[in-house]
Coordinates of C-alpha atoms in Angstrom, one line a residue:
Chain K
M59 CA -7.3 -16.4 -11.2
S60 CA -7.0 -18.6 -14.1
T61 CA -3.9 -18.0 -15.4
A62 CA -2.3 -19.1 -12.3
M63 CA -3.9 -22.4 -12.4
D64 CA -2.6 -23.1 -15.8
T65 CA 1.5 -22.0 -14.5
E66 CA 0.7 -24.5 -11.5
S67 CA -0.7 -27.3 -13.7
T68 CA 2.6 -26.9 -15.8
Y69 CA 4.6 -27.0 -13.0
S70 CA 3.0 -30.5 -10.9
G71 CA 3.6 -31.9 -14.3
Y72 CA 7.0 -31.2 -14.2
S73 CA 7.5 -32.2 -10.6
H74 CA 8.3 -36.2 -11.0
Y75 CA 11.4 -34.7 -13.6
S76 CA 13.0 -32.9 -11.3
G77 CA 14.7 -36.5 -10.0
H78 CA 16.9 -36.1 -13.6
S79 CA 17.8 -32.6 -12.9
K80 CA 19.4 -33.5 -9.5
K81 CA 22.2 -35.7 -10.6
A82 CA 24.0 -32.6 -12.9
H83 CA 23.4 -30.5 -10.1
R84 CA 25.1 -32.1 -8.0
Q85 CA 28.2 -33.5 -10.3
G86 CA 28.5 -29.5 -10.9
R87 CA 28.3 -28.9 -6.7
D88 CA 30.8 -31.1 -5.8
R89 CA 33.1 -29.9 -8.8
H90 CA 32.9 -26.2 -7.3
K91 CA 34.4 -27.6 -4.3
S92 CA 38.6 -28.3 -4.2
P93 CA 40.0 -30.0 -1.8
R94 CA 41.1 -28.0 0.8
S95 CA 44.8 -29.8 2.7
K96 CA 45.0 -28.8 6.3
D97 CA 48.5 -28.6 8.2
G98 CA 48.4 -26.8 10.9
S99 CA 46.7 -28.7 13.3
R100 CA 48.5 -32.5 12.3
S101 CA 51.6 -31.1 13.9
E102 CA 51.7 -33.1 17.4
K103 CA 53.5 -30.0 18.8
S104 CA 51.2 -27.4 18.7
V105 CA 48.2 -26.0 17.4
T106 CA 48.3 -22.6 14.9
I107 CA 45.3 -21.1 15.1
Q108 CA 44.2 -20.1 11.4
T109 CA 41.3 -17.5 10.9
P110 CA 39.5 -18.2 7.2
P111 CA 36.2 -17.2 7.5
A112 CA 33.4 -19.5 7.3
E113 CA 35.6 -23.0 6.5
P114 CA 35.0 -26.3 7.9
L115 CA 37.6 -26.8 10.4
L116 CA 38.9 -29.6 9.4
G117 CA 39.0 -29.6 5.6
N118 CA 37.6 -32.5 3.3
D119 CA 37.2 -36.0 4.3
A120 CA 38.2 -38.1 2.2
S121 CA 34.6 -39.0 1.9
R122 CA 33.6 -35.7 0.7
A123 CA 36.3 -36.1 -2.5
E124 CA 35.8 -39.3 -3.8
E125 CA 32.1 -39.0 -4.2
A126 CA 31.9 -42.1 -6.5
Q127 CA 31.2 -41.3 -10.1
D128 CA 27.3 -43.1 -10.9
D129 CA 27.7 -45.2 -13.7
N130 CA 24.2 -45.0 -14.0
W131 CA 24.9 -41.5 -15.1
G132 CA 24.7 -41.9 -18.7
E133 CA 21.2 -44.1 -18.9
T134 CA 19.3 -41.1 -17.7
T135 CA 20.0 -38.2 -19.9
T136 CA 17.7 -39.8 -22.6
A137 CA 17.1 -37.7 -25.5
I138 CA 13.7 -37.5 -27.3
T139 CA 13.7 -38.8 -30.2
G140 CA 11.5 -37.2 -32.3
T141 CA 10.9 -36.5 -36.0
S142 CA 13.0 -33.0 -35.5
E143 CA 16.3 -32.2 -35.8
H144 CA 16.1 -29.9 -32.9
S145 CA 15.5 -31.9 -30.0
I146 CA 16.3 -31.6 -26.8
S147 CA 17.3 -34.3 -23.7
Q148 CA 14.2 -34.4 -21.3
E149 CA 16.7 -32.9 -18.4
D150 CA 17.5 -29.6 -20.4
I151 CA 13.5 -29.0 -20.6
A152 CA 13.9 -29.6 -16.7
R153 CA 16.4 -27.5 -15.6
I154 CA 14.9 -24.9 -17.7
S155 CA 11.2 -24.8 -16.5
K156 CA 13.3 -25.4 -12.8
D157 CA 15.3 -22.5 -14.0
L158 CA 12.0 -20.3 -14.8
E159 CA 10.0 -21.5 -11.7
D160 CA 13.2 -20.7 -9.5
S161 CA 13.7 -16.9 -11.1
V162 CA 9.7 -15.4 -12.4
G163 CA 7.2 -17.8 -12.2
L164 CA 6.4 -18.6 -8.5
D165 CA 6.8 -15.2 -7.4
C166 CA 4.2 -13.3 -10.3
K167 CA 1.6 -16.5 -9.5
R168 CA 2.1 -15.7 -5.3
Y169 CA 2.0 -11.3 -6.5
L170 CA -1.2 -11.7 -8.4
G171 CA -2.9 -13.4 -5.7
L172 CA -2.4 -11.4 -3.1
T173 CA -3.3 -7.9 -5.3
V174 CA -6.6 -9.9 -6.2
A175 CA -7.3 -10.0 -2.5
A176 CA -6.5 -6.8 -1.4
V177 CA -8.1 -5.2 -4.6
L178 CA -11.4 -7.2 -3.3
G179 CA -10.9 -6.2 0.3
L180 CA -10.0 -2.5 -0.5
L181 CA -13.5 -2.3 -2.7
V182 CA -15.2 -4.3 -0.2
F183 CA -14.4 -1.8 2.7
L184 CA -15.3 1.4 0.1
T185 CA -18.5 0.3 -0.4
P186 CA -20.6 0.8 2.4
I187 CA -19.4 4.0 2.7
A188 CA -20.1 4.5 -0.9
F189 CA -23.4 3.1 -0.6
I190 CA -24.4 6.3 2.2
L191 CA -22.1 9.0 0.0
L192 CA -23.9 8.2 -3.4
P193 CA -28.0 9.7 -2.9
Q194 CA -26.7 12.6 -1.1
I195 CA -24.0 13.3 -4.4
L196 CA -26.2 12.8 -6.6
W197 CA -30.0 13.7 -5.4
R198 CA -29.3 15.7 -2.2
D199 CA -32.7 17.9 -2.8
D200 CA -34.7 15.2 -2.9
L201 CA -34.1 13.3 0.1
E202 CA -36.1 13.0 2.7
P203 CA -34.9 13.9 6.1
C204 CA -33.9 11.6 8.2
G205 CA -32.6 12.5 12.1
T206 CA -31.6 10.6 15.4
V207 CA -32.1 8.0 13.4
C208 CA -30.3 8.4 10.1
E209 CA -26.5 9.2 12.3
G210 CA -27.5 6.4 14.8
L211 CA -27.9 4.7 11.6
F212 CA -24.3 6.2 11.0
I213 CA -21.8 5.5 14.2
S214 CA -23.3 1.6 14.1
V215 CA -21.7 1.7 10.2
A216 CA -19.1 3.3 11.2
F217 CA -17.5 1.2 14.1
K218 CA -18.4 -2.0 12.6
L219 CA -17.1 -0.8 9.2
L220 CA -14.1 -0.5 11.9
I221 CA -13.9 -3.7 13.9
L222 CA -14.1 -5.4 10.4
L223 CA -11.1 -3.7 9.9
I224 CA -9.0 -4.8 12.7
G225 CA -10.6 -7.9 12.3
T226 CA -8.8 -8.6 8.9
W227 CA -5.9 -6.7 9.2
A228 CA -5.4 -9.2 12.7
L229 CA -6.5 -12.2 10.5
F230 CA -5.2 -12.2 6.4
F231 CA -2.6 -9.3 7.1
R232 CA 0.4 -11.3 7.5
Q233 CA 3.6 -12.3 5.9
P234 CA 3.7 -15.0 3.4
K235 CA 5.5 -18.4 4.9
A236 CA 5.8 -20.6 2.2
D237 CA 5.0 -21.1 -1.7
L238 CA 2.2 -23.6 -1.8
P239 CA 1.5 -25.2 -5.5
R240 CA -2.0 -25.5 -5.8
V241 CA -3.9 -23.2 -4.5
F242 CA -5.4 -22.9 -1.4
V243 CA -9.1 -23.6 -1.5
F244 CA -10.7 -21.8 1.0
R245 CA -9.4 -18.7 0.3
A246 CA -10.3 -19.0 -2.8
L247 CA -14.1 -19.6 -2.1
L248 CA -14.2 -17.3 0.3
L249 CA -13.0 -14.1 -2.5
V250 CA -15.5 -16.0 -4.7
L251 CA -18.1 -15.9 -1.7
I252 CA -17.4 -12.3 -1.0
F253 CA -17.2 -10.8 -4.6
L254 CA -20.7 -12.4 -5.5
F255 CA -21.6 -10.9 -2.6
V256 CA -21.0 -7.9 -3.1
F257 CA -21.4 -8.3 -6.7
S258 CA -25.2 -8.7 -6.0
Y259 CA -25.6 -6.0 -3.6
W260 CA -24.8 -3.0 -6.3
L261 CA -26.4 -4.9 -8.4
F262 CA -29.5 -5.1 -6.4
Y263 CA -29.1 -1.0 -5.5
G264 CA -27.9 -0.2 -9.3
V265 CA -31.2 -0.9 -10.8
R266 CA -33.5 0.1 -8.0
I267 CA -31.9 2.8 -6.1
L268 CA -30.0 5.1 -7.8
D269 CA -32.2 3.8 -11.7
S270 CA -34.8 4.9 -9.6
K271 CA -33.1 7.9 -7.3
D272 CA -35.0 6.6 -3.9
T273 CA -35.5 9.1 -1.9
N274 CA -35.7 7.6 1.0
Y275 CA -33.4 7.8 3.2
Q276 CA -33.1 5.4 6.1
G277 CA -33.7 2.4 3.9
I278 CA -31.2 2.7 2.1
V279 CA -28.7 3.7 5.1
Q280 CA -30.4 0.1 6.6
Y281 CA -29.5 -1.4 3.3
A282 CA -26.2 -0.3 3.7
V283 CA -25.5 -1.6 7.9
S284 CA -27.1 -4.3 6.4
L285 CA -24.4 -4.8 4.1
V286 CA -21.6 -4.6 6.7
D287 CA -23.7 -6.8 8.9
A288 CA -23.3 -10.0 6.6
L289 CA -19.2 -8.8 5.8
L290 CA -19.0 -9.4 9.3
F291 CA -21.1 -12.9 9.1
I292 CA -18.4 -13.5 7.0
H293 CA -16.1 -12.5 8.4
Y294 CA -16.6 -14.9 11.2
L295 CA -16.8 -17.6 8.6
A296 CA -13.5 -16.7 7.6
I297 CA -12.4 -17.0 10.8
V298 CA -14.0 -20.5 11.4
L299 CA -13.1 -22.3 8.1
L300 CA -9.4 -21.1 8.1
E301 CA -8.2 -21.2 11.3
L302 CA -10.5 -23.3 13.9
R303 CA -10.9 -25.6 12.1
Q304 CA -7.8 -27.6 11.7
L305 CA -7.2 -27.2 15.4
Q306 CA -8.6 -30.3 16.6
P307 CA -6.5 -33.2 15.6
M308 CA -8.1 -35.9 13.7
F309 CA -5.3 -37.3 12.6
T310 CA -2.0 -38.9 13.9
V311 CA 1.3 -38.5 11.0
K312 CA 3.9 -40.3 11.3
V313 CA 6.9 -38.8 9.6
V314 CA 9.7 -41.3 8.4
R315 CA 12.8 -39.8 6.6
S316 CA 14.4 -42.5 3.7
T317 CA 18.2 -42.4 4.6
D318 CA 18.5 -43.3 8.4
G319 CA 14.9 -44.3 9.2
E320 CA 14.6 -41.4 12.1
S321 CA 10.8 -41.4 12.3
R322 CA 8.2 -38.7 14.2
Y323 CA 5.0 -38.5 15.2
Y324 CA 2.2 -35.7 14.8
S325 CA -0.8 -34.6 15.5
L326 CA -2.8 -32.7 12.5
G327 CA -6.2 -31.3 11.9
H328 CA -8.6 -31.4 8.8
L329 CA -6.5 -29.9 6.5
S330 CA -4.8 -30.0 2.4
I331 CA -2.1 -32.5 2.0
Q332 CA -0.3 -29.4 0.6
R333 CA -1.2 -27.5 4.3
A334 CA -0.4 -30.7 6.5
A335 CA 2.7 -31.2 4.3
L336 CA 3.3 -27.6 5.3
V337 CA 3.5 -28.9 8.8
V338 CA 5.1 -31.3 9.0
L339 CA 8.1 -29.2 6.6
E340 CA 8.2 -26.9 9.9
N341 CA 8.2 -29.3 12.8
Y342 CA 11.1 -31.2 10.2
Y343 CA 13.5 -28.4 10.7
R344 CA 13.0 -28.0 14.5
D345 CA 12.4 -31.5 15.4
F346 CA 14.8 -33.5 13.5
T347 CA 18.7 -34.1 13.5
V348 CA 20.4 -32.9 10.6
Y349 CA 21.3 -34.6 8.3
N350 CA 24.1 -36.1 7.4
P351 CA 25.7 -37.8 4.4
A352 CA 28.9 -38.4 6.2
L353 CA 27.2 -41.4 8.4
L354 CA 25.7 -42.9 6.1
T355 CA 28.7 -43.8 3.5
A356 CA 29.0 -46.7 5.7
S357 CA 25.7 -48.6 4.9
K358 CA 27.0 -47.8 1.7
S359 CA 30.1 -49.7 1.8
R360 CA 28.5 -52.5 2.9
A361 CA 26.0 -52.5 0.2
A362 CA 29.2 -52.5 -2.3
K363 CA 30.5 -55.3 -1.1
H364 CA 27.6 -57.1 -1.1
M365 CA 26.9 -56.5 -4.5
A366 CA 30.8 -57.2 -5.8
G367 CA 31.2 -60.4 -4.3
L368 CA 29.8 -62.5 -6.9
K369 CA 29.8 -62.2 -10.8
V370 CA 27.6 -63.8 -13.0
Y371 CA 28.6 -65.1 -17.1
N372 CA 26.3 -65.9 -18.9
V373 CA 27.1 -69.1 -20.7
D374 CA 23.8 -69.2 -23.5
G375 CA 23.2 -66.4 -23.7
N376 CA 19.4 -66.1 -22.6
N377 CA 17.1 -66.0 -19.6
A378 CA 17.9 -62.6 -18.1
S379 CA 15.9 -63.1 -15.0
G380 CA 16.6 -66.3 -14.3
Q381 CA 20.1 -65.4 -14.0
S382 CA 19.1 -61.8 -11.2
R383 CA 17.8 -64.7 -9.3
A384 CA 20.6 -67.4 -9.6
M385 CA 22.2 -64.4 -8.0
I386 CA 20.0 -64.1 -5.1
A387 CA 20.0 -67.7 -4.7
A388 CA 23.8 -68.0 -4.5
A389 CA 24.7 -64.4 -2.9
A390 CA 22.2 -66.1 0.2
R391 CA 23.9 -69.5 0.5
R392 CA 27.9 -68.0 1.0
R393 CA 29.5 -67.8 4.0
D394 CA 29.0 -64.3 4.7
S395 CA 30.8 -62.7 7.1
S396 CA 30.3 -59.5 7.2
H397 CA 27.9 -59.1 10.3
N398 CA 30.8 -60.0 12.5
E399 CA 32.3 -56.7 10.4
L400 CA 29.5 -54.8 11.4
Y401 CA 29.7 -55.8 15.6
Y402 CA 33.2 -55.3 15.7
E403 CA 33.5 -52.4 13.7
E404 CA 30.5 -50.2 16.2
A405 CA 31.5 -51.3 19.2
D406 CA 35.3 -50.1 18.3
H407 CA 33.2 -46.8 16.9
E408 CA 31.7 -46.1 20.1
R409 CA 34.8 -46.8 22.9
R410 CA 36.2 -44.0 20.0
V411 CA 33.9 -41.5 20.1
R412 CA 33.6 -42.4 24.0
K413 CA 37.8 -41.7 24.7
R414 CA 37.9 -38.4 23.1
R415 CA 34.6 -37.7 24.5
A416 CA 35.6 -37.5 27.9
R417 CA 39.3 -36.2 26.6
L418 CA 37.3 -33.4 25.1
V419 CA 35.1 -32.8 28.6
V420 CA 38.0 -32.6 30.4
A421 CA 39.9 -30.6 27.6
V422 CA 37.3 -27.9 28.0
E423 CA 36.7 -28.0 31.8
E424 CA 40.2 -27.2 32.5
A425 CA 40.1 -24.3 29.9
F426 CA 37.0 -22.8 31.6
T427 CA 38.8 -22.6 34.7
H428 CA 41.4 -20.0 33.5
I429 CA 38.7 -17.6 33.2
K430 CA 37.0 -15.6 35.7
R431 CA 33.9 -12.7 35.0
L432 CA 35.2 -9.8 36.7
Q433 CA 32.1 -8.3 39.2
A434 CA 31.7 -3.9 38.7
E435 CA 33.4 -3.1 41.6
E436 CA 36.9 -5.1 40.2
Q437 CA 36.3 -3.4 37.0
Q438 CA 38.2 0.3 38.0
K439 CA 40.5 -1.7 39.7
A440 CA 41.9 -3.5 37.6
P441 CA 42.7 -1.5 34.4
G442 CA 45.4 -4.4 33.2
E443 CA 44.5 -7.7 31.6
M444 CA 41.0 -6.3 30.9
M445 CA 38.9 -8.6 27.7
D446 CA 36.0 -8.8 26.7
P447 CA 33.9 -11.9 25.5
R448 CA 35.6 -12.4 22.2
E449 CA 39.7 -12.3 23.2
A450 CA 38.7 -14.2 26.2
A451 CA 37.0 -16.6 24.0
Q452 CA 40.0 -16.8 21.7
A453 CA 42.4 -16.7 25.0
I454 CA 41.6 -20.4 25.8
F455 CA 40.2 -21.5 22.6
P456 CA 43.7 -23.5 21.7
S457 CA 43.8 -25.3 24.9
M458 CA 40.4 -27.3 23.7
A459 CA 41.0 -27.1 19.9
R460 CA 42.6 -30.2 19.0
A461 CA 40.2 -32.3 22.0
L462 CA 37.0 -31.2 20.0
Q463 CA 39.1 -31.4 16.6
K464 CA 39.9 -35.1 16.9
Y465 CA 36.2 -35.6 18.5
L466 CA 34.0 -34.3 15.4
R467 CA 36.5 -35.5 13.2
T468 CA 35.2 -38.8 15.1
T469 CA 31.9 -38.7 15.2
R470 CA 32.0 -37.3 11.6
Q471 CA 30.3 -33.7 11.9
Q472 CA 33.3 -31.2 11.0
Q473 CA 31.4 -30.0 8.3
Y474 CA 28.9 -28.5 10.4
H475 CA 31.7 -26.4 12.5
S476 CA 33.8 -24.4 11.3
M477 CA 36.0 -22.5 14.4
E478 CA 34.6 -18.8 13.4
S479 CA 31.1 -20.5 14.7
I480 CA 33.2 -22.4 17.3
L481 CA 34.1 -18.9 18.8
Q482 CA 31.5 -17.4 18.7
H483 CA 29.5 -19.7 20.2
L484 CA 32.2 -20.1 23.1
S485 CA 32.3 -16.0 23.1
F486 CA 28.4 -16.2 23.4
C487 CA 28.6 -18.8 26.3
I488 CA 31.0 -17.3 27.6
T489 CA 29.0 -13.9 28.0
N490 CA 26.3 -15.9 29.3
N491 CA 28.1 -17.9 32.0
M492 CA 27.4 -20.7 30.9
T493 CA 29.2 -23.9 32.4
P494 CA 32.2 -26.5 29.8
K495 CA 28.8 -28.8 29.8
A496 CA 26.1 -26.4 28.0
F497 CA 29.1 -25.4 25.1
L498 CA 29.5 -29.0 24.5
E499 CA 26.2 -29.4 23.8
R500 CA 25.8 -28.5 21.6
Y501 CA 29.3 -30.6 19.8
L502 CA 27.8 -34.5 21.7
N503 CA 24.9 -34.8 19.8
P504 CA 24.2 -33.8 16.2
G505 CA 21.2 -30.8 16.6
P506 CA 18.0 -30.2 14.8
T507 CA 18.9 -28.2 11.4
L508 CA 17.8 -24.9 12.3
Q509 CA 20.7 -25.0 14.6
Y510 CA 23.1 -25.2 11.8
D511 CA 24.3 -22.8 9.2
R512 CA 22.1 -22.4 6.0
D513 CA 24.4 -24.2 3.6
R514 CA 24.7 -27.0 5.5
W515 CA 21.2 -27.6 5.7
F516 CA 21.4 -29.8 2.5
S517 CA 17.4 -29.3 2.4
K518 CA 16.1 -26.1 1.4
Q519 CA 13.8 -26.8 -1.9
W520 CA 11.3 -30.0 -1.9
T521 CA 8.7 -31.3 -3.8
L522 CA 5.4 -32.7 -3.3
V523 CA 4.6 -36.1 -4.8
S524 CA 1.5 -37.5 -3.6
E525 CA -1.1 -39.5 -5.6
E526 CA -4.4 -37.9 -4.7
A527 CA -5.0 -34.2 -4.8
V528 CA -2.7 -31.7 -3.0
T529 CA -6.0 -29.9 -2.1
S530 CA -7.9 -32.5 -1.2
G531 CA -8.5 -33.0 2.6
L532 CA -6.5 -36.0 5.0
Q533 CA -7.6 -39.0 5.4
D534 CA -6.9 -42.4 6.8
G535 CA -4.0 -44.4 5.1
I536 CA -3.0 -42.0 2.8
V537 CA 0.6 -41.2 2.0
F538 CA 2.6 -38.8 0.1
V539 CA 6.6 -38.0 -0.3
L540 CA 8.1 -34.7 0.6
K541 CA 10.8 -35.2 -1.4
C542 CA 14.2 -32.6 -1.6
L543 CA 17.8 -33.5 -3.5
D544 CA 19.1 -35.8 -1.1
F545 CA 16.5 -37.7 1.0
S546 CA 13.0 -38.0 1.2
L547 CA 10.4 -38.1 3.9
V548 CA 7.9 -40.1 3.8
V549 CA 4.9 -39.5 5.8
N550 CA 1.9 -42.4 6.5
V551 CA -1.6 -40.4 7.9
K552 CA -3.1 -42.3 10.1
K553 CA -6.9 -41.4 11.6
I554 CA -7.1 -41.4 15.6
P555 CA -9.7 -43.6 16.4
F556 CA -12.8 -43.0 18.1
I557 CA -12.6 -43.8 21.6
K558 CA -15.4 -44.7 23.7
L559 CA -15.7 -43.3 27.4
S560 CA -18.0 -44.8 29.7
E561 CA -17.6 -43.6 33.1
E562 CA -18.1 -45.5 36.5
F563 CA -18.9 -44.1 39.7
I564 CA -17.2 -45.1 42.9
D565 CA -18.4 -44.7 46.0
P566 CA -15.5 -43.5 49.0
K567 CA -16.8 -45.1 51.6
S568 CA -16.3 -48.6 49.1
H569 CA -13.1 -49.0 50.1
K570 CA -12.8 -51.5 52.3
F571 CA -11.0 -54.4 52.6
V572 CA -9.6 -57.5 54.9
L573 CA -6.5 -59.4 56.1
R574 CA -5.4 -62.7 53.7
L575 CA -5.8 -65.0 56.4
Q576 CA -3.8 -68.3 55.9
S577 CA -3.8 -69.5 59.9
E578 CA -2.6 -73.1 60.4
T579 CA -3.1 -74.1 64.2
S580 CA -1.7 -77.6 65.9
V581 CA -4.2 -79.5 67.6
Chain A
I181 CA -25.1 -83.5 50.2
S182 CA -22.8 -86.7 51.9
F183 CA -20.1 -87.5 49.6
P184 CA -19.7 -91.2 48.9
F185 CA -15.6 -91.3 49.0
Q186 CA -15.2 -90.7 53.1
Q187 CA -13.4 -91.9 56.2
R188 CA -14.2 -92.3 59.1
I189 CA -11.4 -92.3 61.7
E190 CA -11.5 -92.5 65.5
I191 CA -8.5 -90.6 67.5
H192 CA -7.8 -91.1 71.5
K193 CA -5.8 -88.0 72.9
L194 CA -2.7 -88.2 73.8
R195 CA -2.4 -86.9 77.6
Q196 CA 0.6 -84.3 77.4
G197 CA 0.6 -82.3 80.9
D198 CA -2.3 -80.6 80.8
N199 CA -3.9 -80.5 77.5
L200 CA -4.8 -82.9 75.1
I201 CA -3.3 -82.9 71.9
L202 CA -4.2 -84.5 68.9
G203 CA -0.6 -84.9 66.3
F204 CA -1.9 -83.1 63.4
S205 CA -2.8 -79.0 62.4
I206 CA -5.6 -78.0 60.6
G207 CA -5.7 -74.4 57.9
G208 CA -8.5 -73.7 56.4
G209 CA -11.7 -72.1 57.3
I210 CA -14.6 -69.8 55.7
D211 CA -12.4 -66.8 57.6
Q212 CA -9.5 -67.8 55.7
D213 CA -7.8 -67.5 52.3
P214 CA -8.8 -70.3 49.8
T215 CA -7.2 -69.9 47.1
Q216 CA -3.8 -70.5 49.6
N217 CA -4.4 -74.5 50.3
P218 CA -2.3 -76.3 49.1
F219 CA -3.8 -79.5 49.7
S220 CA -7.9 -78.7 48.0
E221 CA -8.8 -79.0 44.4
D222 CA -10.9 -77.0 44.5
K223 CA -9.2 -73.6 45.2
T224 CA -12.7 -71.8 46.8
D225 CA -13.3 -74.5 48.6
K226 CA -13.1 -72.8 52.7
G227 CA -13.0 -76.0 54.6
I228 CA -11.0 -77.4 57.1
Y229 CA -8.2 -79.6 55.6
V230 CA -5.8 -81.1 58.2
T231 CA -2.1 -79.9 56.8
R232 CA 0.4 -81.3 58.8
V233 CA 0.5 -84.8 60.5
T234 CA 3.1 -86.0 63.5
E235 CA 5.0 -88.8 63.3
G236 CA 3.8 -91.5 65.6
G237 CA 1.1 -89.2 66.7
P238 CA -2.9 -89.9 67.4
A239 CA -3.6 -89.2 64.9
E240 CA -1.3 -91.0 62.0
V241 CA -1.8 -94.0 64.7
A242 CA -5.5 -93.1 63.5
G243 CA -5.1 -93.3 60.1
L244 CA -5.3 -89.5 59.6
Q245 CA -3.5 -88.2 56.5
I246 CA -1.7 -85.3 55.1
G247 CA -4.6 -83.5 53.1
D248 CA -7.3 -84.5 54.9
K249 CA -10.5 -82.1 54.5
I250 CA -12.1 -83.1 58.0
M251 CA -16.0 -83.0 57.2
Q252 CA -17.3 -83.9 60.8
V253 CA -16.6 -84.1 64.4
N254 CA -18.3 -85.9 66.7
G255 CA -21.3 -85.3 64.6
W256 CA -21.3 -81.3 64.1
D257 CA -20.5 -80.2 60.6
M258 CA -16.8 -79.1 60.1
T259 CA -17.5 -77.5 56.7
M260 CA -18.5 -74.0 56.5
V261 CA -16.6 -73.2 60.0
T262 CA -14.4 -70.3 60.8
H263 CA -10.9 -71.5 61.8
D264 CA -11.2 -70.8 65.8
Q265 CA -14.6 -72.4 65.5
A266 CA -13.1 -75.7 63.8
R267 CA -9.8 -75.3 66.7
K268 CA -12.4 -75.0 69.4
R269 CA -14.7 -77.8 68.4
L270 CA -11.3 -80.4 68.3
T271 CA -9.4 -79.4 71.3
K272 CA -12.2 -79.6 73.5
R273 CA -11.3 -80.0 77.5
N274 CA -14.3 -82.8 78.7
E275 CA -13.6 -85.6 75.4
E276 CA -10.9 -88.2 75.3
V277 CA -11.9 -89.7 71.7
V278 CA -12.9 -87.7 68.9
R279 CA -14.5 -89.6 65.6
L280 CA -13.3 -87.5 62.7
L281 CA -15.2 -87.9 58.8
V282 CA -12.6 -87.7 56.3
T283 CA -12.5 -87.2 52.5
R284 CA -9.4 -87.2 51.0
Q285 CA -8.6 -87.2 46.9
S286 CA -6.7 -90.4 46.5
L287 CA -9.4 -91.7 48.3
Q288 CA -12.0 -91.0 45.4
K289 CA -10.0 -92.1 42.6
A290 CA -9.0 -95.0 44.3
V291 CA -12.9 -96.0 44.0
Q292 CA -13.4 -94.3 41.2
Q293 CA -10.3 -96.7 39.4
S294 CA -11.8 -99.0 41.3
M295 CA -15.4 -98.6 39.4
M296 CA -13.7 -98.9 36.4
S297 CA -11.2 -102.2 36.7

């Protein structure tokens, strides 16, 4: 087990260098996608259906093609200037270590842990049986005869072992759903405990019983029974430590996505930081809307305009810090009308989206009226024009294709829906008798990441960045960050406050009322 | 408890048909809601207050003003009576003259000011 720990420490040491390699990776990614031109749907008169599989419906948009060359790229490829001639840059080291881990290292660690646990489990399971059988095999003739009592004990051992087996199967035989950076502390503790326990039992057995060839068979069987009882108790301990302890909510966790500020709150119990990160990520795929880089271009262009407004020339040649302060002050003072631009742009965009949405809804509703479901009796009567859902979808798709395409382009979602996926969704909706609104639900609002195709996710490999050790438990005020290539999730932990609840008894007969009188009498 | 800033007002009732009227309206009483009284300084005061004075009526002639708190009527205490009891004490058929003991916030302030100057 110690070797497994060693490989982890190197991994976590390099985890914060992965930021350097991401720029190279991203450049490589974009170079492979060549821009495609879309001709058919631009014609005003007809819509031609092209069926390339899994292609983005609307080709690329301008924002992706002009991924601006990062001006700082050169600065991050620092070379280690050492005394040796064969120096490689930090980036290369990070890339190599990442490749290594991706292919071999992590799997090895995971399977090592699993095999150790499996071997230990088998050993533990066979131990009571061995305790009972060994005297019979080795010195059968010397054993005292032990009738009904021993047989009763045999039955109890058998059933307890069966219960232990079923319990272990229910609790531990599960597909591992995640790969955590550090060893799961409670599991490791339990394995060590079981190992020590069984080892001490074997030691005692070996010295006192095997060596001295004890003839009291009933005592030996009772010893085996006590081992099985203790194993059942350890199993109970395992349930409490691994499953029950974290169920009661103790902390509220706020998760904020760094790129657009979308945030959610979750309730967690006593977990280690790495397990809490796991819970957060599982919920991220379900709760957060999908990360869409196309939506961030507006704020980036605004930021670029702010920076490009002023040019500073250094006349004297010194005092660099004063220069940046002067720049900030000058930028604050000049009359900036960018808020105006933002307001009108947003209002404009809102109107455009609503108009296209209205056209889309009308087009889809009209398209759906062209199809009617054939009942079973009618199916024999009209064998002529019967279509299966896929053909029906292909038949009505052209009438709504243009409106859908324009809407998706306005809301910048066109990357996420290929024509094949739209046709599939349409035939799915037709099969399940869904209304046009149900069909459109997927396109009108951006959904959670799970809804979309895997290669559109932008978030598959995560790194946990934390100032505390990742196996330490959650505490109030801890902050950790889950980074993936394009964005990060900042997680803030807060303790649920101690609630003081007191009771107050109200007699049901004590609810009495009077009228609020306010008379005025003239005399 | 005697309030030092009090005034005695004598009202002669006016006969109108079968009734003797005094020419003002009262509000308040221990069975009423004291927080709705616009004239009282202390909103827990459940005394009887003059809420309206008809123009040219006997009360106005006698010097009764709107907002006065009536402390006594013909010697009967009016600070702890119900609204109806107050009405009855003012409209006794066999009395033609009622003598009221009233207190007034402006009275209070006037006396305080004269004491200070």
